[in-house]
């Protein structure tokens, strides 16, 4: 929890001047790595409930960073994508994230960072199984949400 709080504070220091919250930061990066996403997929990837994510999507849509459209394969589902302005913003946000990650990993070897990511992914998969077993009906996050670097933001 202390690591998560520290990361949130560091991210806030970088994104508040952009009029974003840390949650907006993570949401936009998730979408940039895995779009198009349904609202449910996005909520699971962020470990948040649908109504909260829906409000965040609406805020970012109103600001011109996201567009929401129908899912051609499902009549009631929406798909969420970045607008061109959102893509530009996410390029900046990805740089912020990489800078923070580089600072956090500064005194670690490549092997240590790889081991850390591997162990954190295992930890998250175990939590997903616990949620699935202990909270029937609560969907777990998509597998790509915990598969490690390059898939979705690996720090949350």
C-alpha atoms as one frame of an Amber mdcrd trajectory, in Angstrom:
protein
   0.000   0.000   0.000   2.833   2.411   0.753   4.326   1.809  -2.705   0.961
   2.423  -4.360   0.474   5.647  -2.391   3.976   6.869  -3.296   3.421   6.095
  -6.963   0.066   7.896  -6.906   1.704  10.969  -5.316   4.519  10.994  -7.869
   2.091  10.610 -10.774  -0.146  13.358  -9.356   2.818  15.704  -9.210   3.338
  15.202 -12.940  -0.267  15.126 -14.211  -2.138  17.629 -12.024  -0.513  20.478
 -14.020  -2.098  18.833 -17.105  -5.490  18.993 -15.339  -5.577  15.206 -14.952
  -5.855  12.946 -11.944  -3.674   9.864 -11.443  -6.735   7.744 -12.315  -7.136
   9.626 -15.604  -3.432   9.007 -16.273  -3.773   5.256 -15.771  -7.045   5.034
 -17.683  -5.674   6.832 -20.721  -2.539   4.665 -20.748  -4.618   1.481 -20.443
  -6.744   2.576 -23.393  -3.651   3.536 -25.407  -2.245   0.021 -24.975  -5.397
  -2.047 -25.451  -8.059  -0.068 -27.365 -10.755  -0.487 -28.309 -12.086  -1.561
 -24.938 -15.573  -2.005 -23.581 -16.452  -0.190 -20.385 -16.389  -3.487 -18.466
 -12.974  -4.443 -19.841 -11.583  -1.043 -18.913 -13.072  -1.214 -15.410 -11.602
  -4.694 -14.827  -8.186  -3.635 -16.118  -8.231  -0.733 -13.658  -9.718  -2.675
 -10.720 -12.535  -0.124 -10.534 -16.318  -0.339 -10.728 -18.191   0.406 -13.957
 -19.994   3.579 -12.745 -16.729   5.207 -11.635 -14.979   4.347 -14.890 -18.036
   5.493 -16.851 -17.801   8.944 -15.229 -14.085   9.111 -15.986 -14.697   8.126
 -19.622 -17.395  10.792 -19.882 -15.003  13.434 -18.481 -12.242  12.521 -20.920
 -14.734  12.343 -23.813 -15.985  15.847 -23.007 -12.396  17.080 -23.009 -11.810
  15.547 -26.433  -9.389  12.771 -25.472 -11.714   9.785 -25.931 -14.430   8.745
 -28.332 -17.098   6.220 -27.553 -18.926   4.253 -30.211 -21.068   1.162 -30.574
 -19.537  -2.303 -30.564 -20.334  -3.819 -33.972 -20.450  -7.294 -32.403 -22.708
  -6.462 -29.457 -25.746  -4.234 -29.651 -25.602  -2.840 -26.118 -21.851  -2.600
 -25.606 -19.701   0.448 -26.325 -16.093   0.588 -27.462 -13.731   3.242 -26.120
 -10.859   4.660 -28.176  -8.491   7.604 -28.097  -9.103  10.622 -30.307  -6.133
  12.113 -32.166  -5.822  14.593 -29.271  -5.888  11.658 -26.864  -3.122   9.903
 -28.787  -0.969  13.040 -28.548  -1.667  13.358 -24.824  -0.858   9.670 -24.264
   2.500  10.067 -25.966   3.296  12.693 -23.324   1.841  10.541 -20.528   3.846
   7.505 -21.650   6.996   9.615 -21.414   6.020  10.663 -17.900   5.420   7.034
 -16.941   8.707   5.883 -18.430  10.560   8.659 -16.618   9.034   7.673 -13.294
   9.754   4.002 -13.942  13.366   4.749 -14.869  13.850   6.708 -11.646  12.237
   3.958  -9.551  14.451   1.305 -11.158  17.603   3.456 -11.127  19.674   1.298
  -8.777  18.323  -2.043  -9.964  19.879  -4.422 -12.452  17.954  -5.571 -15.506
  17.633  -8.991 -13.872  16.208  -7.445 -10.691  13.614  -5.404 -12.589  12.634
  -8.444 -14.626  12.272 -10.553 -11.474  10.263  -7.813  -9.775   7.828  -7.578
 -12.708   7.506 -11.355 -12.900   6.747 -11.631  -9.184   4.273  -8.738  -9.245
   2.450 -10.345 -12.189   2.229 -13.637 -10.296   0.938 -11.760  -7.261  -1.747
 -10.023  -9.332  -2.818 -13.305 -10.976  -3.141 -14.854  -7.502  -5.320 -11.937
  -6.401  -7.466 -12.399  -9.510  -7.965 -16.075  -8.642  -8.863 -15.127  -5.078
 -11.454 -12.651  -6.368 -12.872 -15.278  -8.723 -13.091 -17.876  -5.945 -14.240
 -15.669  -3.077 -16.486 -13.215  -4.909 -18.599 -15.201  -7.382 -20.003 -13.049
 -10.121 -17.285 -10.404  -9.886 -15.404 -10.557 -13.191 -11.636 -10.676 -13.026
  -9.433  -8.433 -15.124  -8.455  -9.509 -18.616  -5.308 -11.635 -18.548  -3.341
  -9.059 -20.557  -3.781  -6.648 -17.650  -1.221  -8.586 -15.592   1.059 -10.106
 -18.206   3.808  -7.604 -17.665   5.601  -4.809 -19.471   4.481  -3.797 -22.917
   0.896  -4.900 -22.429  -0.584  -2.381 -20.035   0.991  -0.048 -17.521   2.904
  -2.285 -15.167   2.771   0.035 -12.168  -0.497   0.976 -10.468
